[in-house]
CSV table of C-alpha atoms and ligand atoms in Angstrom, one decimal:
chain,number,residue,atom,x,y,z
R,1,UNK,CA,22.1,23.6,-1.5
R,2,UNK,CA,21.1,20.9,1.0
R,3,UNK,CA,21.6,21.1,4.4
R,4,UNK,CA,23.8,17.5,4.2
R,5,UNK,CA,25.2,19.3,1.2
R,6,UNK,CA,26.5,22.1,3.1
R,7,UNK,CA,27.5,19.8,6.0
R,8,UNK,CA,29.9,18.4,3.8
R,9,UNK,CA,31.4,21.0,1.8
R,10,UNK,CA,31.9,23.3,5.0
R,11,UNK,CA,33.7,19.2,6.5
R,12,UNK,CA,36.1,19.2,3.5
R,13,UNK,CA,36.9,22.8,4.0
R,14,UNK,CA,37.8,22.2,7.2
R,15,UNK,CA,39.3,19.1,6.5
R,16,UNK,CA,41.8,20.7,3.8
R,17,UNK,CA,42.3,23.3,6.5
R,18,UNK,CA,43.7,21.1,9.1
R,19,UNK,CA,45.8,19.1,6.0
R,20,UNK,CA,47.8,22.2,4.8
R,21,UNK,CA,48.1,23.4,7.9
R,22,UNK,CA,50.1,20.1,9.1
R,23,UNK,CA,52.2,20.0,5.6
R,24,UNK,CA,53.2,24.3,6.4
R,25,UNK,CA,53.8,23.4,10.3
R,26,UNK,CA,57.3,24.1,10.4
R,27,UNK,CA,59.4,20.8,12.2
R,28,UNK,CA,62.9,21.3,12.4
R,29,UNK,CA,64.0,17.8,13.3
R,30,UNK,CA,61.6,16.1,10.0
R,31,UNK,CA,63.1,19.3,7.9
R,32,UNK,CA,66.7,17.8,8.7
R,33,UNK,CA,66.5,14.2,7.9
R,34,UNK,CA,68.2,14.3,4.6
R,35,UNK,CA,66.5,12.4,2.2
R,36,UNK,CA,69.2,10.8,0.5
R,37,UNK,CA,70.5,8.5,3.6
R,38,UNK,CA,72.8,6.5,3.6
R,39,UNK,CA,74.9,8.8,1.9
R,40,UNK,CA,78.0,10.5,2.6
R,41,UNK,CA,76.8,14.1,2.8
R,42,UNK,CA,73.8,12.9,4.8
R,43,UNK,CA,76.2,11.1,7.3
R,44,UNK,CA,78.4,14.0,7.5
R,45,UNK,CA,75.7,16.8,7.2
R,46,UNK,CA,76.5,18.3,10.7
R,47,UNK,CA,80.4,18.0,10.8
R,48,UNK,CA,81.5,19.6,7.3
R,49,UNK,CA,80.4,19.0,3.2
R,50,UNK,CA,81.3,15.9,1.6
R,51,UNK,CA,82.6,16.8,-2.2
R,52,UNK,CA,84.3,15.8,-5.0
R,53,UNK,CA,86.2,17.1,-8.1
R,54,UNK,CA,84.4,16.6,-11.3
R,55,UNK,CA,85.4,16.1,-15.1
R,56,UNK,CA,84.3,17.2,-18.3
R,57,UNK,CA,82.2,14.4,-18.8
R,58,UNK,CA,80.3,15.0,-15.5
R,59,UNK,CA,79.8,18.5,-15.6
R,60,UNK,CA,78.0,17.7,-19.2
R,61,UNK,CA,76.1,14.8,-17.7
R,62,UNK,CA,76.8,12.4,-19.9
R,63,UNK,CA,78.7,9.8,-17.1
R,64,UNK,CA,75.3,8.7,-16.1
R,65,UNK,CA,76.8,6.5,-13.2
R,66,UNK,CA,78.8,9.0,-12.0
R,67,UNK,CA,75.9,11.7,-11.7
R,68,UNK,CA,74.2,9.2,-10.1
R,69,UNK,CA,76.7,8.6,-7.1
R,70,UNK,CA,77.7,12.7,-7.0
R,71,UNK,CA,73.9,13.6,-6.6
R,72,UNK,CA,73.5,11.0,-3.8
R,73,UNK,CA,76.7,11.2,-1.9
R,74,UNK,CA,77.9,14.4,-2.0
R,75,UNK,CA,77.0,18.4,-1.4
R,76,UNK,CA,80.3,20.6,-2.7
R,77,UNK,CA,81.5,20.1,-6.2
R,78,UNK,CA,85.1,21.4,-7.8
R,79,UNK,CA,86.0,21.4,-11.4
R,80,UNK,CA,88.8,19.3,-11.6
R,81,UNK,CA,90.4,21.1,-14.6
R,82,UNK,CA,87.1,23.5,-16.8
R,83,UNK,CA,88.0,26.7,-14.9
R,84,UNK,CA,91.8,26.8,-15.1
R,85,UNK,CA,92.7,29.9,-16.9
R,86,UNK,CA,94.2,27.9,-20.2
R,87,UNK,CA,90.3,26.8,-20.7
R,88,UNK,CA,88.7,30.0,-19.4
R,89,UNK,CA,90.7,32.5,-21.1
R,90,UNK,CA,92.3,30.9,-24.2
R,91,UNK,CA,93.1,34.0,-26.1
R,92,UNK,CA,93.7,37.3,-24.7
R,93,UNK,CA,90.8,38.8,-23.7
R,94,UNK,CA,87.9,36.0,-25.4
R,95,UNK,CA,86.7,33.9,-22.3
R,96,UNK,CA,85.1,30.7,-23.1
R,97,UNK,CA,82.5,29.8,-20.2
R,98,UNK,CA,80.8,27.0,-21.9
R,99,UNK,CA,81.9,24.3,-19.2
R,100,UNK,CA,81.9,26.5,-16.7
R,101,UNK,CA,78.3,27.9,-17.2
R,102,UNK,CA,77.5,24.4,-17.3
R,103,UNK,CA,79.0,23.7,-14.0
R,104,UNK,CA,77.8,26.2,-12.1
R,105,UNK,CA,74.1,25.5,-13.5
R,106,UNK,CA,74.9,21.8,-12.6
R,107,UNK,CA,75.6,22.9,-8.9
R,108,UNK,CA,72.8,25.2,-8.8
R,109,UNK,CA,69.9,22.2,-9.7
R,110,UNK,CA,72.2,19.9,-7.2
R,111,UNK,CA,71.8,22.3,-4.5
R,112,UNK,CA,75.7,22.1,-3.8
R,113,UNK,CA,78.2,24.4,-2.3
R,114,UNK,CA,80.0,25.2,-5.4
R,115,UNK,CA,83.8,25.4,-5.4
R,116,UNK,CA,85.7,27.8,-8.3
R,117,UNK,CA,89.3,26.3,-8.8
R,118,UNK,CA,91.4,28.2,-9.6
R,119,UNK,CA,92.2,32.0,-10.4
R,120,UNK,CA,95.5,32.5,-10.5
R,121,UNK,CA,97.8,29.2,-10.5
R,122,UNK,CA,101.2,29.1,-12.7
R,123,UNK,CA,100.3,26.0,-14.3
R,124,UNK,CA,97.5,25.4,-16.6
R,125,UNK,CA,98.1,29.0,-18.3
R,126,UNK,CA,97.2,29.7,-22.0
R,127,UNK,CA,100.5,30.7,-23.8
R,128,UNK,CA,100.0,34.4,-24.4
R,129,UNK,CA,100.3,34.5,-20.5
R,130,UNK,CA,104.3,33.3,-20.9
R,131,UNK,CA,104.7,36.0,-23.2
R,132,UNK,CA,103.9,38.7,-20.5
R,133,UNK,CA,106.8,40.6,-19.2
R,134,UNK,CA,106.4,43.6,-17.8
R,135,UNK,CA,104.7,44.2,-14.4
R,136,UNK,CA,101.9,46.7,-15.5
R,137,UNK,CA,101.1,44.3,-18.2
R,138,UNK,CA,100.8,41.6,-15.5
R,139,UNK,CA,98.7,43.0,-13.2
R,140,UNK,CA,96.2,44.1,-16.1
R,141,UNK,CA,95.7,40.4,-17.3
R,142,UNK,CA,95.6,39.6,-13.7
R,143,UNK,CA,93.1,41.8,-12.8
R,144,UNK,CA,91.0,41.9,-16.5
R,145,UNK,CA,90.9,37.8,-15.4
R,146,UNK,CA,89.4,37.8,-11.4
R,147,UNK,CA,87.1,40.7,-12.4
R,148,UNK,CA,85.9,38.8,-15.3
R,149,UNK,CA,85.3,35.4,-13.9
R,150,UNK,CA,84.6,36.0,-10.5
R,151,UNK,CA,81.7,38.8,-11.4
R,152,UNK,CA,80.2,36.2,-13.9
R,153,UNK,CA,79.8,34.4,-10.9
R,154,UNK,CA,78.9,36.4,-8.4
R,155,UNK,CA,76.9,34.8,-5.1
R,156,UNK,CA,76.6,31.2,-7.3
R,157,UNK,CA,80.2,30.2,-6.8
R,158,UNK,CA,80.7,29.9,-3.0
R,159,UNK,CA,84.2,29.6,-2.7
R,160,UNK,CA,87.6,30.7,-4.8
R,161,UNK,CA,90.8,28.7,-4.5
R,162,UNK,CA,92.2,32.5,-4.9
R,163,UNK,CA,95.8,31.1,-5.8
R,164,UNK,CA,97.3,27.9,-6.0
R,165,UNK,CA,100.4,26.4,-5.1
R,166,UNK,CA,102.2,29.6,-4.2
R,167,UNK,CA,105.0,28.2,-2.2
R,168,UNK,CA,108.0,26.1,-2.6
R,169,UNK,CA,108.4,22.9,-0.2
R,170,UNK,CA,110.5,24.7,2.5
R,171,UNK,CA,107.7,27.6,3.0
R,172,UNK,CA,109.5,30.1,0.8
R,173,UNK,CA,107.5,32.3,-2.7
R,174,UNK,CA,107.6,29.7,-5.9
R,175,UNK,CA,109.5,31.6,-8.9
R,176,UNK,CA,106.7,31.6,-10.8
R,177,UNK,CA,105.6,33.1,-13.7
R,178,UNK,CA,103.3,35.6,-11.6
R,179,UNK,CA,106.2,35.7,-8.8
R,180,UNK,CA,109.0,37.2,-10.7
R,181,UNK,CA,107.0,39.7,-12.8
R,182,UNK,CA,105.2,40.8,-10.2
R,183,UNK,CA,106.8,40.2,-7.0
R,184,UNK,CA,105.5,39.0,-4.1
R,185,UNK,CA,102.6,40.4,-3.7
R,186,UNK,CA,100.6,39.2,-6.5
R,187,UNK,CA,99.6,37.3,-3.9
R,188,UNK,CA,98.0,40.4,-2.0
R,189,UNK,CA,97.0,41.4,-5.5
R,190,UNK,CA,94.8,38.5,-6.2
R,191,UNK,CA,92.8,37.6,-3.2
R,192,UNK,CA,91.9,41.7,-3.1
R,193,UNK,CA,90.2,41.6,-6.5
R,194,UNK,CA,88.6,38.5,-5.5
R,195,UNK,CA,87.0,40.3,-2.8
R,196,UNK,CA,86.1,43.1,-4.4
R,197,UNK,CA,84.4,41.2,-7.4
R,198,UNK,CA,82.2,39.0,-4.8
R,199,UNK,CA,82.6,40.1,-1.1
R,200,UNK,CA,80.5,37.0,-0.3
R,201,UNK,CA,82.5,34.6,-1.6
R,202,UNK,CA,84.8,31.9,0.5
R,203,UNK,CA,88.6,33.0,-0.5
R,204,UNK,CA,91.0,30.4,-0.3
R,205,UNK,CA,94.5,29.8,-0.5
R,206,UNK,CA,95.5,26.0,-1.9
R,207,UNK,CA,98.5,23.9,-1.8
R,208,UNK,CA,99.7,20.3,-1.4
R,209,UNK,CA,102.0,19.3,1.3
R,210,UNK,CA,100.9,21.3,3.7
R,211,UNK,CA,101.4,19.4,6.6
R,212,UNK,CA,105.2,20.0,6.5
R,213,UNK,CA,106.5,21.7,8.9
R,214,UNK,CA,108.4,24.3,7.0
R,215,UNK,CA,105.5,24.5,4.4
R,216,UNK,CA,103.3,25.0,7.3
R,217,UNK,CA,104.9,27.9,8.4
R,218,UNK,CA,105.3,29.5,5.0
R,219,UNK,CA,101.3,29.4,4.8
R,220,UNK,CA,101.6,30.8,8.5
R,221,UNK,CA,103.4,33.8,7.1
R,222,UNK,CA,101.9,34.1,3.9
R,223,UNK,CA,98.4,34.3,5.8
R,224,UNK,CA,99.6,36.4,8.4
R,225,UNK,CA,100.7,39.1,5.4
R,226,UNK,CA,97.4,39.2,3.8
R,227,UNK,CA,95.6,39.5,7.4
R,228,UNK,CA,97.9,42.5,8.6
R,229,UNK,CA,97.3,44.3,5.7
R,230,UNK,CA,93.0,43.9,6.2
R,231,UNK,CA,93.2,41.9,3.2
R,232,UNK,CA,90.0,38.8,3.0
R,233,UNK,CA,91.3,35.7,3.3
R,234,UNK,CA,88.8,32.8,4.6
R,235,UNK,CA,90.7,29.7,4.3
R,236,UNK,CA,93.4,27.3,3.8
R,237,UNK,CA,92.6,24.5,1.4
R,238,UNK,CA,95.1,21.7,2.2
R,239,UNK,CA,94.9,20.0,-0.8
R,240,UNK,CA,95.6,16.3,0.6
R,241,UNK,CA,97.4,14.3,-2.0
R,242,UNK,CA,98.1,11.1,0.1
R,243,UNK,CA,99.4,7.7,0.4
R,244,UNK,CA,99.0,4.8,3.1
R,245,UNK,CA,101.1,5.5,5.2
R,246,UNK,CA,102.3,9.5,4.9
R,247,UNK,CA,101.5,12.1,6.0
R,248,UNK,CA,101.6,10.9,9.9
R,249,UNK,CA,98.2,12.5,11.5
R,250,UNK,CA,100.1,14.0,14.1
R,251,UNK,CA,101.6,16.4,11.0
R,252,UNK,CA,98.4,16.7,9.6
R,253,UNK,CA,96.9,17.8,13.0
R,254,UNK,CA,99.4,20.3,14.1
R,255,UNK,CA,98.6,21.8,10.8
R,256,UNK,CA,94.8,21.8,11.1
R,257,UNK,CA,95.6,23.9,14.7
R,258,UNK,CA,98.1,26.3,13.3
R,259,UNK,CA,96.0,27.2,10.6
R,260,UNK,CA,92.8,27.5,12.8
R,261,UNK,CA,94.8,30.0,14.9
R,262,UNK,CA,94.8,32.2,12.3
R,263,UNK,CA,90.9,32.4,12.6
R,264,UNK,CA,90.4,31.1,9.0
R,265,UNK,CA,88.9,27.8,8.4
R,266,UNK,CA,90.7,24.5,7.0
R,267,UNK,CA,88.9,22.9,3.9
R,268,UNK,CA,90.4,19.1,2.6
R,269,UNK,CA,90.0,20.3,-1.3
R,270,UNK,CA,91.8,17.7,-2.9
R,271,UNK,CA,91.7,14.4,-1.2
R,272,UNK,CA,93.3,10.7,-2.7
R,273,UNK,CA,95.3,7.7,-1.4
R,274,UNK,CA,97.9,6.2,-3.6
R,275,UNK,CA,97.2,2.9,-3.3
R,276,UNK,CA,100.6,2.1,-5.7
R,277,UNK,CA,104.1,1.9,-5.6
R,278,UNK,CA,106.2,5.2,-4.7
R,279,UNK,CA,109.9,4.1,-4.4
R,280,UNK,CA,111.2,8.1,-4.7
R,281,UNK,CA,108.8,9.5,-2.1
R,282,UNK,CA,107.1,11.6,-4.1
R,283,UNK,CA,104.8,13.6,-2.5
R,284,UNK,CA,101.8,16.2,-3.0
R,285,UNK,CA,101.0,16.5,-6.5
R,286,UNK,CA,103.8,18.6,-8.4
R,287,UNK,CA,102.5,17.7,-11.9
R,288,UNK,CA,106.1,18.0,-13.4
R,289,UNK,CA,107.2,14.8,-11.9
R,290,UNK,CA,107.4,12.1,-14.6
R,291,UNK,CA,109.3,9.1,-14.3
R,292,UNK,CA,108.6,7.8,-17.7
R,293,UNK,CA,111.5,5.4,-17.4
R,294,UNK,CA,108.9,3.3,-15.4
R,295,UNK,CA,106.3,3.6,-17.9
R,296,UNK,CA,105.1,-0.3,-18.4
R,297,UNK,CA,106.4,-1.5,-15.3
R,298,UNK,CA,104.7,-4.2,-13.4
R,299,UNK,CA,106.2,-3.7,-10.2
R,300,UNK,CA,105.1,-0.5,-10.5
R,301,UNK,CA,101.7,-1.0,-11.6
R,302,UNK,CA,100.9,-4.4,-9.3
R,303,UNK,CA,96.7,-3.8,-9.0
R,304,UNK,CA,95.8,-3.9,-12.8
R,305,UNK,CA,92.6,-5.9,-11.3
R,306,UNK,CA,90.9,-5.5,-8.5
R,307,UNK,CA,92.8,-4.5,-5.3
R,308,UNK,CA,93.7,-7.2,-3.5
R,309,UNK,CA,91.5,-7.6,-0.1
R,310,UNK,CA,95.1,-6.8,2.5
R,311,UNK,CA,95.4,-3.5,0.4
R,312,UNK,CA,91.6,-2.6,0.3
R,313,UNK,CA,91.7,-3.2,3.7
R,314,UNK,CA,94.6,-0.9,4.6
R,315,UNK,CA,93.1,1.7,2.5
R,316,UNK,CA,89.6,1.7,4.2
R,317,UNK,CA,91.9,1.5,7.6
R,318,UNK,CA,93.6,4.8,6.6
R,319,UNK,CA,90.8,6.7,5.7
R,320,UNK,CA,88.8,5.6,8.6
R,321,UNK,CA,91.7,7.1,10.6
R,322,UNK,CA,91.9,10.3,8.4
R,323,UNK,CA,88.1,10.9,9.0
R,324,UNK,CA,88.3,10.2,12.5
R,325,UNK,CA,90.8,13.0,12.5
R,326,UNK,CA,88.7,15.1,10.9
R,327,UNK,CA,85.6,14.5,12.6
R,328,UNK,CA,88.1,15.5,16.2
R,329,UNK,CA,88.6,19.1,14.2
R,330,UNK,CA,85.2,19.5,12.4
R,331,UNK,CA,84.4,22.7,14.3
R,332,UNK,CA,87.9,23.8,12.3
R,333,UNK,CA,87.1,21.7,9.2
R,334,UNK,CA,84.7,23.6,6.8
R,335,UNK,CA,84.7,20.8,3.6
R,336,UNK,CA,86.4,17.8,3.0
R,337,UNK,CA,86.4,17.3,-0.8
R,338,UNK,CA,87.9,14.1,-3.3
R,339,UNK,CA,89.7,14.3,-6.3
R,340,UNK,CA,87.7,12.8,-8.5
R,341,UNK,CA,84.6,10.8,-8.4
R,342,UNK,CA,85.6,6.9,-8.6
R,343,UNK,CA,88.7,5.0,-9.2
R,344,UNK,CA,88.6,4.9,-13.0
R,345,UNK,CA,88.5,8.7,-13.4
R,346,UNK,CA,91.3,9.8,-10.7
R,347,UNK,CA,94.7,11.7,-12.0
R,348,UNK,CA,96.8,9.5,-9.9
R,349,UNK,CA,96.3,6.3,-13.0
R,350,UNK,CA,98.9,9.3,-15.1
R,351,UNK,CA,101.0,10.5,-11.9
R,352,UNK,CA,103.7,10.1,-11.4
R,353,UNK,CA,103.9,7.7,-14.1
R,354,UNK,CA,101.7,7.2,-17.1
R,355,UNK,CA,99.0,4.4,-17.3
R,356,UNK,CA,98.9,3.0,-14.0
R,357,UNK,CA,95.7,1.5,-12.2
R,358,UNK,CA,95.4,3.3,-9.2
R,359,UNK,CA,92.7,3.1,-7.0
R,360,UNK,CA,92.9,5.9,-4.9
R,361,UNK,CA,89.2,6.8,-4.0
R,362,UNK,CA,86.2,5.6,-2.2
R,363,UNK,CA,84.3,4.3,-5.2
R,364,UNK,CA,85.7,1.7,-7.7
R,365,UNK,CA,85.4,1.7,-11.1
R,366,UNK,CA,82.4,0.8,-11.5
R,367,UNK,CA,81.5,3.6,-9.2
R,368,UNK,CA,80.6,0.9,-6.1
R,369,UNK,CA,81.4,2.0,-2.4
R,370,UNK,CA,84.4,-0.3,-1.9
R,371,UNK,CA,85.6,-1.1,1.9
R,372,UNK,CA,86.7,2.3,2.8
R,373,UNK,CA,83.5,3.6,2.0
R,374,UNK,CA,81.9,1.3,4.7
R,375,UNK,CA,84.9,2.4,7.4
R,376,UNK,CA,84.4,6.0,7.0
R,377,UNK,CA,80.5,5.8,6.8
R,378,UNK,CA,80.9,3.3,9.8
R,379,UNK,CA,82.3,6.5,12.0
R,380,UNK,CA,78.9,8.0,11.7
R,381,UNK,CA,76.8,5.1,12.6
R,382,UNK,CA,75.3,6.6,16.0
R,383,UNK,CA,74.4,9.9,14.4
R,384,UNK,CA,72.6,8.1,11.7
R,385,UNK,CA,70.4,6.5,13.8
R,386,UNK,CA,69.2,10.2,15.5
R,387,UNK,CA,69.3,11.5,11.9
R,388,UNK,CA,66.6,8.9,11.3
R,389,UNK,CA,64.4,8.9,14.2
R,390,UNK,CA,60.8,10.9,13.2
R,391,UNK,CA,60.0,12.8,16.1
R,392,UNK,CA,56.6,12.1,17.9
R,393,UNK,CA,54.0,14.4,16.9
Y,401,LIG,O1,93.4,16.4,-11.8
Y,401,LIG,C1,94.0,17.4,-12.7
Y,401,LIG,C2,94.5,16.7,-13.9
Y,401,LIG,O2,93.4,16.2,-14.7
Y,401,LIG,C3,95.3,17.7,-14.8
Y,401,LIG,O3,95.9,17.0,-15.8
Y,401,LIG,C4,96.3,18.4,-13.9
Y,401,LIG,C5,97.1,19.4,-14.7
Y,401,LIG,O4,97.9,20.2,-14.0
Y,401,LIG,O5,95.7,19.0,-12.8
Y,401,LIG,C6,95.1,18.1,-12.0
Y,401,LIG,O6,94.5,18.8,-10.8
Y,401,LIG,C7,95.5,19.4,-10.0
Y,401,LIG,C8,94.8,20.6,-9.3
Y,401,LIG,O7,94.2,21.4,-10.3
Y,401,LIG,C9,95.7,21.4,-8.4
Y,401,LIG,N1,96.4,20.5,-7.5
Y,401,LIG,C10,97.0,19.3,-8.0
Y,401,LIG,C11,96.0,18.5,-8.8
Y,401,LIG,C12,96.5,17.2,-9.3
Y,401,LIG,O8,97.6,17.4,-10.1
């Protein structure tokens, strides 16, 4: 080997030396510029996760558009209907996990924080369920089900909507199916299987409505209950079915506090705004209402094109003013997630009456950021800009 020879090789050495010891150098601030900005999980990164519900078609990848937009903008998912016990559990005692499996992989290779809704919920229930009378019997399925699913999923699902829309609108126990065979402490029952199958997992109890006062203070008690008894309970998941001009944020608020009081943490797991008509105040998401008498109905169903630009602009007003809430309560707030991806694919174009075009979210339907995208992105402008800034070497 020549001298110059051995010059140079010992000169690359040193210069591949120097090159991988910059790439291993460990720099916070370059590590924390998320790569996908603008985005709304990049915006939102240090105030709470930005998610959204997700369909069939979604969780299969086959809605190309709308992987797109959930891989870029958000960094929590929820399966909007592929884990509700009718899908899970069919047949007593033969689980079907194809969609789920699928989910949860589909979370996994998104790096999300992955949301399992829901365990026990009195809608959405194969029928053998309704044919289950007798307490004993009740507990077993109830038990054979949380074991089953939630150990399948053990440290890959991150957080359980535990039970769903326990209480009634005035705060008080639902007569449902699990209520009156059980009594009330199914409720008890439920959220301590949950944390025996996965102590590591976020439990959660969910509801609409529950910025009412009354229903406020029924999730008050209800939380209370599990808490004195040293039963796990992590969060409230207000579910955040609303319109454009209800809830008021003052009830909202006064909800985020009283539930923060209890030391567990608020997560925003279902949010929409009904852009349509809703002459009967219906409110939350009680999937029994149906006024099919309405069915048709232009007056009902005035947006069949686009939104016109005084609505679009009242939407993107109110949920500029519903982040800007949020953002006040973020060291409360854990997640804020959407129902649904984009306009086209929401629940609300079926409820409360069939076959409307609703355009309740912040993606149209042809999954473009529409005005209220811009508002709420707007709110995180400043931070951007430090998100951004490559620090000096
Ligand atoms: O969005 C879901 C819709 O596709 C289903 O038909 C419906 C059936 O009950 O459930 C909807 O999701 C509900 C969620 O699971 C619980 N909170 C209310 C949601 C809207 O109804």
């Amino acid at each position: 080997m020549t001298n110059t020879f051995k010059a140079l090789t010992l000169f690359s050495v040193l210069l591949l030396f120097l090159h991988s010891c910059k790439e291993t150098k460990p720099d916070k601030l370059v590590e924390e510029v998320p790569k996908e900005l603008p985005s709304l999980k990049g915006s939102f990164a240090n105030s709470f996760y930005i998610g959204a519900a997700i369909n069939e078609h979604q969780i299969i990848e086959t809605d190309d558009k709308g992987i797109e937009v959930i891989d870029r903008e958000f960094n929590t998912l929820t399966p909007e209907n592929n884990m509700k016990w009718m899908y899970l559990q069919p047949v007593a005692g033969t689980f079907d996990f194809e969609f789920a499996d699928k989910y949860v992989a589909l979370g996994e290779k998104m790096d999300m924080f992955v949301v399992g809704h829901t365990l026990v919920w009195h809608s959405q229930l194969p029928d053998f369920m309704h044919s289950v009378k007798d307490s004993a019997a009740m507990a077993a399925q109830i038990k054979n089900h949380i074991n089953t699913v939630v150990s399948r999923y053990k440290g890959k699902i991150h957080a359980w909507d535990v039970v769903n829309e326990a209480l009634n609108e005035d705060g008080s126990l639902r007569a449902s199916l699990f209520q009156q065979v059980l009594g009330d402490e199914y409720v008890e029952y439920a959220f301590q299987l949950a944390a025996e199958a996965d102590p590591e997992a976020e439990l959660i109890y969910n509801d609409y409505n529950l910025w009412k006062p009354e229903k406020r203070a029924g999730v008050v008690r209800l939380v209370k209950r599990l808490q004195a008894k040293g039963i796990k309970i992590d969060g409230v998941g207000m579910q955040a079915h609303w319109s454009l001009v209800g809830p008021t944020l003052e009830d909202i608020e006064n909800s985020i506090i009283a539930y923060s009081e209890l030391g567990v943490k608020v997560h925003f797991t279902e949010l929409d705004v009904t852009a349509l008509p809703n002459p009967w105040d219906a409110e939350g998401a009680e999937v029994s209402q149906n006024y099919e008498e309405y069915e048709g109905d232009e007056t009902m169903d005035p947006y069949r094109g686009d939104l016109p630009d005084s609505v679009q602009m009242q939407l993107a007003k109110r949920y500029q003013e519903l982040f800007k809430l949020f953002l006040k309560h973020e060291d409360k707030i854990d997640r804020v997630t959407f129902w649904g991806v984009n306009d086209g694919g929401s629940w609300l174009n079926g409820w409360p009456i069939k076959g409307r075009t609703n355009h309740p979210l912040l993606f149209d339907r042809d999954f473009e950021p529409k005005k209220a995208y811009s508002e709420v992105m707007a709110l995180k402008m400043k931070d951007k800009v430090t998100y951004n800034k490559i620090p000096s070497e």
